[in-house]
CSV table of C-alpha atoms and ligand atoms in Angstrom, one decimal:
chain,number,residue,atom,x,y,z
A,1,MET,CA,30.7,-54.6,-23.7
A,2,ALA,CA,26.8,-54.4,-24.9
A,3,ASP,CA,26.2,-55.3,-28.6
A,4,LYS,CA,25.4,-52.4,-30.5
A,5,VAL,CA,21.7,-52.3,-31.2
A,6,LEU,CA,21.1,-52.5,-35.2
A,7,ASP,CA,18.3,-49.7,-36.0
A,8,LEU,CA,17.1,-52.3,-38.7
A,9,GLU,CA,13.8,-52.3,-40.8
A,10,PRO,CA,11.3,-55.1,-41.0
A,11,PHE,CA,12.8,-57.7,-42.8
A,12,THR,CA,9.0,-58.1,-44.3
A,13,PHE,CA,7.8,-58.2,-48.3
A,14,ALA,CA,5.1,-56.5,-50.4
A,15,GLY,CA,2.5,-59.4,-51.0
A,16,VAL,CA,4.8,-62.2,-48.8
A,17,GLU,CA,2.5,-62.7,-45.6
A,18,ASN,CA,4.4,-61.7,-43.0
A,19,LYS,CA,4.4,-65.1,-40.8
A,20,ARG,CA,6.7,-67.9,-39.3
A,21,PRO,CA,8.3,-69.5,-40.9
A,22,LEU,CA,9.1,-66.9,-44.4
A,23,ILE,CA,10.6,-69.6,-46.7
A,24,ILE,CA,12.8,-68.9,-49.8
A,25,ALA,CA,12.9,-72.3,-51.9
A,26,GLY,CA,14.9,-72.9,-55.1
A,27,PRO,CA,17.8,-74.2,-56.9
A,28,CYS,CA,21.2,-74.5,-55.2
A,29,SER,CA,22.4,-73.4,-58.7
A,30,ALA,CA,20.9,-71.9,-61.7
A,31,GLU,CA,22.0,-74.4,-64.4
A,32,THR,CA,19.6,-73.2,-67.7
A,33,GLU,CA,17.1,-71.0,-68.5
A,34,GLU,CA,14.4,-74.0,-68.4
A,35,GLN,CA,15.7,-75.9,-65.6
A,36,VAL,CA,15.4,-71.9,-63.5
A,37,LEU,CA,11.7,-71.6,-65.0
A,38,GLU,CA,10.3,-74.6,-64.4
A,39,THR,CA,11.4,-74.5,-60.7
A,40,ALA,CA,10.4,-71.5,-60.1
A,41,LYS,CA,7.0,-72.1,-61.5
A,42,GLY,CA,6.7,-75.1,-59.6
A,43,LEU,CA,7.6,-73.3,-56.8
A,44,ALA,CA,5.4,-70.5,-57.1
A,45,THR,CA,2.4,-72.9,-57.7
A,46,GLN,CA,3.2,-74.0,-54.2
A,47,GLY,CA,2.4,-70.9,-53.1
A,48,ILE,CA,6.4,-69.9,-52.6
A,49,LYS,CA,7.0,-65.9,-53.1
A,50,ILE,CA,10.7,-66.0,-52.6
A,51,PHE,CA,12.9,-67.6,-55.2
A,52,ARG,CA,16.8,-68.3,-54.9
A,53,ALA,CA,19.6,-69.6,-57.5
A,54,GLY,CA,23.0,-69.6,-57.5
A,55,ILE,CA,25.2,-67.8,-60.2
A,56,TRP,CA,28.1,-67.8,-58.8
A,57,LYS,CA,28.8,-70.9,-56.9
A,58,PRO,CA,31.8,-71.1,-54.2
A,59,ARG,CA,33.4,-74.9,-54.9
A,60,THR,CA,35.8,-76.6,-52.8
A,61,LYS,CA,37.9,-77.4,-55.6
A,62,PRO,CA,38.7,-76.6,-59.3
A,63,GLY,CA,36.9,-78.0,-62.1
A,64,GLY,CA,33.3,-78.4,-60.3
A,65,PHE,CA,30.4,-76.7,-62.1
A,66,GLU,CA,31.1,-73.0,-60.7
A,67,GLY,CA,27.6,-71.7,-62.0
A,68,VAL,CA,26.3,-69.8,-65.1
A,69,GLY,CA,27.7,-67.0,-63.7
A,70,SER,CA,25.8,-63.4,-65.1
A,71,ILE,CA,24.3,-64.9,-68.7
A,72,GLY,CA,22.0,-66.6,-65.3
A,73,LEU,CA,20.4,-63.3,-64.2
A,74,PRO,CA,18.3,-62.5,-67.0
A,75,TRP,CA,16.6,-65.7,-66.2
A,76,LEU,CA,16.2,-64.9,-63.0
A,77,LYS,CA,14.2,-61.1,-63.8
A,78,ARG,CA,12.2,-63.5,-66.0
A,79,VAL,CA,11.2,-65.6,-63.1
A,80,LYS,CA,10.0,-62.2,-61.5
A,81,GLU,CA,8.1,-60.9,-64.3
A,82,GLU,CA,6.7,-64.7,-65.3
A,83,THR,CA,5.5,-65.8,-61.7
A,84,GLY,CA,5.7,-62.8,-59.7
A,85,MET,CA,8.5,-64.3,-57.0
A,86,TYR,CA,11.2,-62.3,-55.5
A,87,VAL,CA,14.7,-63.4,-56.4
A,88,ALA,CA,18.1,-64.1,-54.2
A,89,THR,CA,21.2,-64.9,-55.0
A,90,GLU,CA,24.4,-65.2,-53.8
A,91,VAL,CA,27.4,-62.6,-53.9
A,92,ALA,CA,31.2,-63.0,-52.7
A,93,ASN,CA,33.0,-60.3,-54.4
A,94,GLN,CA,31.8,-56.4,-55.4
A,95,TYR,CA,31.4,-57.9,-59.4
A,96,HIS,CA,28.9,-59.9,-58.1
A,97,VAL,CA,27.4,-57.4,-56.2
A,98,LEU,CA,26.9,-54.8,-58.7
A,99,GLU,CA,26.4,-57.1,-61.6
A,100,ALA,CA,23.4,-58.5,-59.2
A,101,LEU,CA,22.2,-55.0,-58.4
A,102,LYS,CA,22.3,-54.2,-62.3
A,103,HIS,CA,19.8,-57.3,-63.0
A,104,GLY,CA,17.2,-56.2,-60.6
A,105,ILE,CA,17.8,-59.2,-57.9
A,106,ASP,CA,15.2,-58.1,-54.7
A,107,ILE,CA,18.0,-60.1,-52.0
A,108,LEU,CA,21.4,-61.2,-51.8
A,109,TRP,CA,22.5,-63.1,-49.5
A,110,ILE,CA,26.0,-64.0,-48.6
A,111,GLY,CA,27.5,-67.5,-48.4
A,112,ALA,CA,29.5,-69.1,-45.5
A,113,ARG,CA,33.1,-69.3,-47.0
A,114,THR,CA,33.1,-65.7,-47.4
A,115,SER,CA,31.5,-64.7,-44.0
A,116,ALA,CA,34.2,-66.0,-43.1
A,117,ASN,CA,36.8,-63.6,-44.5
A,118,PRO,CA,36.8,-59.8,-43.3
A,119,PHE,CA,38.5,-58.4,-46.2
A,120,ALA,CA,35.7,-60.4,-48.9
A,121,MET,CA,33.1,-59.4,-46.3
A,122,GLN,CA,34.9,-55.7,-46.6
A,123,GLU,CA,35.0,-55.4,-50.3
A,124,ILE,CA,31.2,-56.8,-50.6
A,125,ALA,CA,30.0,-54.0,-47.3
A,126,ASP,CA,31.9,-51.0,-49.5
A,127,ALA,CA,30.2,-52.1,-53.6
A,128,LEU,CA,26.6,-51.9,-51.5
A,129,LYS,CA,27.2,-48.7,-50.4
A,130,GLY,CA,24.2,-46.5,-51.0
A,131,ALA,CA,22.2,-49.7,-52.2
A,132,ASP,CA,19.0,-50.5,-50.6
A,133,ILE,CA,18.5,-54.4,-51.1
A,134,PRO,CA,17.8,-56.7,-48.5
A,135,VAL,CA,21.0,-58.5,-47.4
A,136,MET,CA,20.7,-62.5,-45.4
A,137,ILE,CA,24.2,-63.2,-43.9
A,138,LYS,CA,25.2,-67.3,-43.4
A,139,ASN,CA,27.0,-68.0,-40.5
A,140,PRO,CA,30.9,-68.7,-41.6
A,141,VAL,CA,32.3,-71.9,-42.0
A,142,ASN,CA,33.9,-72.1,-38.9
A,143,PRO,CA,31.7,-72.4,-35.4
A,144,ASP,CA,32.6,-68.0,-34.7
A,145,LEU,CA,29.8,-66.3,-33.9
A,146,GLU,CA,31.9,-63.1,-33.8
A,147,LEU,CA,33.2,-63.2,-37.2
A,148,TRP,CA,29.6,-63.9,-37.5
A,149,ILE,CA,28.4,-60.8,-36.2
A,150,GLY,CA,31.3,-58.8,-37.4
A,151,ALA,CA,29.8,-59.9,-41.2
A,152,VAL,CA,26.5,-58.5,-40.6
A,153,GLU,CA,28.2,-55.6,-38.8
A,154,ARG,CA,30.0,-54.3,-41.9
A,155,ILE,CA,26.8,-55.1,-43.6
A,156,TYR,CA,25.2,-52.7,-41.4
A,157,ASN,CA,28.0,-50.0,-41.6
A,158,ALA,CA,27.4,-49.9,-45.3
A,159,GLY,CA,24.0,-48.1,-44.6
A,160,ILE,CA,22.0,-51.8,-45.6
A,161,ARG,CA,18.7,-51.5,-43.6
A,162,LYS,CA,17.0,-54.8,-44.4
A,163,ILE,CA,19.0,-58.1,-42.6
A,164,ALA,CA,18.6,-60.9,-42.3
A,165,VAL,CA,20.8,-64.0,-41.0
A,166,ILE,CA,20.7,-67.6,-42.4
A,167,HIS,CA,22.2,-70.6,-39.9
A,168,ARG,CA,23.6,-73.4,-42.6
A,169,GLY,CA,25.8,-75.3,-40.1
A,170,PHE,CA,30.1,-75.4,-39.7
A,171,SER,CA,32.4,-77.1,-41.4
A,172,SER,CA,33.7,-80.5,-39.7
A,173,TYR,CA,36.0,-83.0,-40.3
A,174,ASP,CA,34.2,-86.0,-39.0
A,175,LYS,CA,31.6,-85.8,-41.8
A,176,ARG,CA,28.6,-88.3,-40.3
A,177,LEU,CA,25.1,-87.5,-39.8
A,178,TYR,CA,25.2,-83.7,-41.2
A,179,ARG,CA,27.1,-81.8,-44.3
A,180,ASN,CA,27.8,-79.3,-41.8
A,181,LEU,CA,27.3,-80.1,-38.1
A,182,PRO,CA,24.5,-77.8,-36.4
A,183,GLN,CA,25.6,-76.5,-33.4
A,184,TRP,CA,22.7,-75.0,-32.4
A,185,HIS,CA,24.1,-73.3,-29.3
A,186,ILE,CA,25.6,-70.9,-32.0
A,187,PRO,CA,22.3,-69.1,-33.1
A,188,ILE,CA,20.2,-70.0,-30.4
A,189,GLU,CA,23.3,-67.4,-28.6
A,190,PHE,CA,23.2,-65.2,-32.1
A,191,ARG,CA,19.5,-64.4,-31.2
A,192,ARG,CA,20.2,-63.9,-27.6
A,193,ARG,CA,22.0,-61.2,-28.6
A,194,TYR,CA,20.2,-60.1,-31.3
A,195,PRO,CA,16.3,-61.3,-30.8
A,196,TYR,CA,15.4,-58.6,-33.8
A,197,ILE,CA,17.5,-59.7,-36.4
A,198,PRO,CA,15.3,-62.4,-38.6
A,199,LEU,CA,17.1,-65.9,-38.4
A,200,PHE,CA,16.7,-68.3,-40.5
A,201,CYS,CA,17.9,-72.3,-40.9
A,202,ASP,CA,18.7,-73.7,-44.0
A,203,PRO,CA,18.1,-77.1,-43.8
A,204,SER,CA,19.7,-78.2,-46.8
A,205,HIS,CA,23.3,-77.6,-46.3
A,206,ILE,CA,23.0,-78.6,-43.1
A,207,GLY,CA,22.2,-82.4,-43.5
A,208,GLY,CA,23.2,-82.4,-47.1
A,209,LYS,CA,20.5,-85.0,-47.6
A,210,ARG,CA,16.9,-84.4,-48.6
A,211,ASP,CA,15.9,-86.8,-45.0
A,212,LEU,CA,17.2,-84.2,-43.3
A,213,ILE,CA,15.3,-81.4,-44.1
A,214,ALA,CA,11.5,-82.0,-42.6
A,215,PRO,CA,13.7,-82.8,-39.2
A,216,LEU,CA,16.1,-80.2,-39.9
A,217,CYS,CA,13.2,-77.6,-40.8
A,218,GLN,CA,11.0,-78.9,-37.9
A,219,GLN,CA,13.3,-78.4,-35.2
A,220,ALA,CA,14.1,-75.4,-36.5
A,221,MET,CA,10.3,-73.5,-35.9
A,222,ASP,CA,11.1,-75.7,-32.7
A,223,LEU,CA,13.8,-73.0,-32.0
A,224,GLY,CA,11.7,-70.2,-33.0
A,225,PHE,CA,13.4,-69.8,-36.3
A,226,ASP,CA,11.9,-66.8,-38.0
A,227,GLY,CA,12.3,-68.4,-41.8
A,228,LEU,CA,13.8,-71.6,-43.5
A,229,ILE,CA,15.7,-71.2,-47.3
A,230,VAL,CA,15.4,-74.5,-48.6
A,231,GLU,CA,17.1,-76.3,-52.0
A,232,SER,CA,14.5,-77.6,-53.8
A,233,HIS,CA,15.1,-78.6,-57.6
A,234,CYS,CA,13.2,-79.3,-60.7
A,235,ASN,CA,14.6,-82.8,-61.0
A,236,PRO,CA,16.7,-83.1,-58.1
A,237,ASP,CA,18.9,-86.3,-59.3
A,238,CYS,CA,20.3,-84.5,-62.2
A,239,ALA,CA,21.5,-81.2,-60.4
A,240,TRP,CA,24.8,-79.7,-61.2
A,241,SER,CA,25.5,-79.0,-57.4
A,242,ASP,CA,24.5,-80.5,-54.4
A,243,ALA,CA,21.8,-83.3,-55.9
A,244,SER,CA,21.7,-85.0,-52.8
A,245,GLN,CA,20.3,-82.3,-50.8
A,246,GLN,CA,17.5,-81.1,-53.2
A,247,VAL,CA,13.5,-81.7,-53.6
A,248,THR,CA,11.4,-81.7,-55.8
A,249,PRO,CA,8.8,-78.5,-55.3
A,250,ASP,CA,6.0,-80.7,-54.6
A,251,THR,CA,8.1,-82.7,-51.7
A,252,LEU,CA,8.8,-79.1,-50.3
A,253,SER,CA,5.5,-78.4,-49.9
A,254,TYR,CA,4.8,-81.6,-48.5
A,255,ILE,CA,7.4,-81.0,-45.7
A,256,LEU,CA,6.1,-77.7,-45.1
A,257,ASN,CA,2.8,-79.2,-45.0
A,258,MET,CA,3.8,-81.3,-42.1
A,259,LEU,CA,5.1,-79.0,-39.8
A,260,VAL,CA,4.2,-77.8,-36.6
A,261,ILE,CA,3.9,-74.4,-36.0
A,262,ARG,CA,3.9,-73.3,-32.5
A,263,GLU,CA,3.5,-70.0,-30.9
A,264,THR,CA,6.8,-68.7,-29.5
A,265,SER,CA,5.2,-66.9,-26.7
A,266,GLN,CA,3.8,-70.5,-25.6
A,267,SER,CA,5.0,-71.0,-22.1
A,268,THR,CA,5.9,-74.4,-23.2
A,269,GLU,CA,8.2,-73.0,-26.0
A,270,ASN,CA,11.1,-72.3,-23.7
A,271,LEU,CA,10.7,-75.5,-22.1
A,272,ASN,CA,10.7,-76.8,-25.7
A,273,GLU,CA,14.4,-74.6,-26.1
A,274,LEU,CA,16.2,-75.7,-23.4
A,275,ARG,CA,15.6,-79.4,-23.8
A,276,ARG,CA,16.5,-79.2,-27.8
A,277,GLN,CA,19.4,-77.8,-26.0
A,278,ILE,CA,20.1,-80.3,-23.5
A,279,ASP,CA,19.9,-83.1,-26.8
A,280,GLU,CA,22.3,-81.0,-28.5
A,281,LEU,CA,24.9,-80.8,-25.9
A,282,ASP,CA,24.3,-84.8,-25.5
A,283,ASN,CA,24.5,-84.9,-29.0
A,284,GLN,CA,28.2,-83.1,-28.8
A,285,LEU,CA,29.0,-85.1,-25.5
A,286,LEU,CA,28.6,-88.2,-27.6
A,287,GLU,CA,31.0,-87.0,-29.7
A,288,LEU,CA,33.4,-85.7,-28.3
A,289,LEU,CA,33.3,-88.9,-26.3
A,290,ALA,CA,33.8,-91.0,-29.2
A,291,ARG,CA,36.7,-88.6,-30.6
A,292,ARG,CA,38.6,-89.4,-27.0
A,293,MET,CA,37.8,-93.4,-27.6
A,294,ARG,CA,39.4,-92.8,-30.7
A,295,VAL,CA,42.7,-91.8,-29.5
A,296,ALA,CA,42.6,-93.7,-27.1
A,297,ARG,CA,42.3,-97.0,-29.6
A,298,GLU,CA,45.0,-94.9,-31.0
A,299,ILE,CA,47.3,-95.0,-27.6
A,300,GLY,CA,46.7,-98.9,-27.7
A,301,VAL,CA,47.9,-99.4,-30.4
A,302,TYR,CA,51.5,-97.3,-29.6
A,303,LYS,CA,51.4,-99.2,-26.2
A,304,LYS,CA,51.5,-102.7,-28.1
A,305,GLU,CA,53.9,-101.4,-30.6
A,306,HIS,CA,56.3,-100.2,-27.9
A,307,GLY,CA,55.2,-103.5,-25.3
A,308,MET,CA,53.8,-100.9,-22.6
A,309,PRO,CA,51.2,-102.0,-20.3
A,310,VAL,CA,47.4,-100.7,-20.6
A,311,TRP,CA,47.4,-99.5,-17.7
A,312,GLN,CA,49.7,-96.8,-16.0
A,313,ALA,CA,48.6,-95.7,-12.5
A,314,ALA,CA,50.7,-92.5,-12.5
A,315,ARG,CA,49.1,-91.2,-15.8
A,316,TYR,CA,45.5,-92.4,-14.7
A,317,ASP,CA,45.8,-90.6,-11.3
A,318,GLU,CA,47.4,-87.3,-12.5
A,319,LEU,CA,44.5,-86.8,-15.2
A,320,LEU,CA,41.9,-87.8,-11.9
A,321,SER,CA,43.3,-85.4,-9.4
A,322,LYS,CA,43.7,-82.5,-12.3
A,323,ARG,CA,40.3,-82.9,-13.6
A,324,VAL,CA,38.3,-83.5,-10.8
A,325,GLU,CA,40.4,-79.7,-9.6
A,326,GLN,CA,39.1,-78.4,-13.2
A,327,ALA,CA,34.9,-79.8,-12.2
A,328,VAL,CA,35.1,-78.3,-8.6
A,329,GLU,CA,36.3,-74.5,-10.7
A,330,LEU,CA,33.1,-75.5,-12.5
A,331,GLU,CA,31.2,-75.7,-10.1
A,332,MET,CA,30.6,-79.6,-10.3
A,333,ASP,CA,31.0,-81.8,-7.4
A,334,GLY,CA,34.1,-83.3,-7.0
A,335,ASP,CA,32.8,-87.3,-6.4
A,336,PHE,CA,30.6,-87.4,-9.5
A,337,MET,CA,33.4,-86.0,-11.5
A,338,LYS,CA,35.5,-89.0,-10.3
A,339,THR,CA,32.5,-91.4,-11.0
A,340,VAL,CA,32.5,-90.0,-14.8
A,341,LEU,CA,35.9,-90.6,-15.3
A,342,ALA,CA,36.5,-93.7,-14.0
A,343,ALA,CA,33.3,-94.6,-16.7
A,344,ILE,CA,35.3,-93.1,-19.2
A,345,HIS,CA,38.5,-94.6,-18.3
A,346,GLU,CA,37.2,-98.1,-17.8
A,347,GLU,CA,35.6,-98.2,-21.7
A,348,SER,CA,39.4,-96.8,-22.5
A,349,VAL,CA,41.6,-99.7,-21.3
A,350,ARG,CA,38.5,-102.1,-22.1
A,351,GLN,CA,38.9,-101.1,-25.7
A,352,GLN,CA,42.6,-100.5,-25.3
A,353,MET,CA,42.6,-104.2,-24.6
A,354,ILE,CA,41.1,-105.1,-27.4
A,355,ILE,CA,44.1,-103.7,-29.6
A,356,ILE,CA,46.7,-105.4,-27.1
A,357,ASN,CA,44.5,-108.8,-27.7
A,358,GLN,CA,44.8,-108.7,-31.2
B,1,PEP,C1,24.1,-72.1,-51.5
B,1,PEP,O1,23.8,-71.2,-50.5
B,1,PEP,O2,24.0,-72.7,-52.3
B,1,PEP,C2,25.9,-72.4,-50.6
B,1,PEP,C3,26.8,-72.5,-51.5
B,1,PEP,O3,25.7,-72.1,-49.6
B,1,PEP,P1,26.5,-72.0,-48.5
B,1,PEP,O4,27.9,-70.6,-48.2
B,1,PEP,O5,26.2,-72.5,-47.1
B,1,PEP,O6,27.9,-73.2,-48.3
B,2,MN,MN1,23.9,-75.5,-52.5
């Protein structure tokens, strides 16, 4: 079934130049009135027009800093009055929505833990009925495109017409390079299905580290994203949440000035985008191979403990013929699949031999 076409208003703001990338920046959390104002002024000096700050923070475990709550909302009002910036905050339930609307917040965003929960999304949508406020919807923590789209539809059905989405990566058990795996193919597929919905990238929550902000911003720009939402704090090392991924307003400005923004209509852009997809898929292949080797090593331990031989011909033959059949079904050459599997199997055996001989 074709996707419903959403009749949206442009995601633009009076006084904010309508060019790529649209930048939203500010601290992970509003901590104190001074920290909020100092950060906002630093960002305003760098030409940033939209300020973000979390008032209510969804934390993995209780006992962490869960946000200052409603007392922080007047601080954001001061940001508006003293810098002329628009202000944005995260809402996760009906109470947050009502409080944010009451205090004149300009833009709301919905976090990844919330967009993963249809009950929470519906509660927020119901609270938004009749309101006229732009809403940005982060991808759910799990890589489920339909769930993301469902969250967008709930907000749309509530009558909201200024909608954007934010790609912030996806949770995984293996946290290595990224805090949240980018899995770029998911936002790319979102873009393919809803080309008119502005797509933002949140490099702070994808990377989890300052050093990754610049390359992730560039990658998002090369993939045709419309905007960036980046965490920036006047004193990042002392931030009460997400300290390792925040940068000062000056550093942020430096990062943004270094970005190369290529015209999306340029013919090489398509090629670039396809190559990015290939890179991303190769990364996933490597990740999968590494996981497979880990399991193979565990099997090695089992075989050692039970005095079994490493090489088990029947199992290998069965695996080979099954996979070759699958490959052919997936329009790949059977011999090609044999070569790939033989190489993988050889490396698994090598790794198991090391374990057996330890
Ligand atoms: C945030 O933006 O500070 C935040 C909590 O993000 P996410 O929902 O992407 O984890
Ligand atoms: Mn954060």
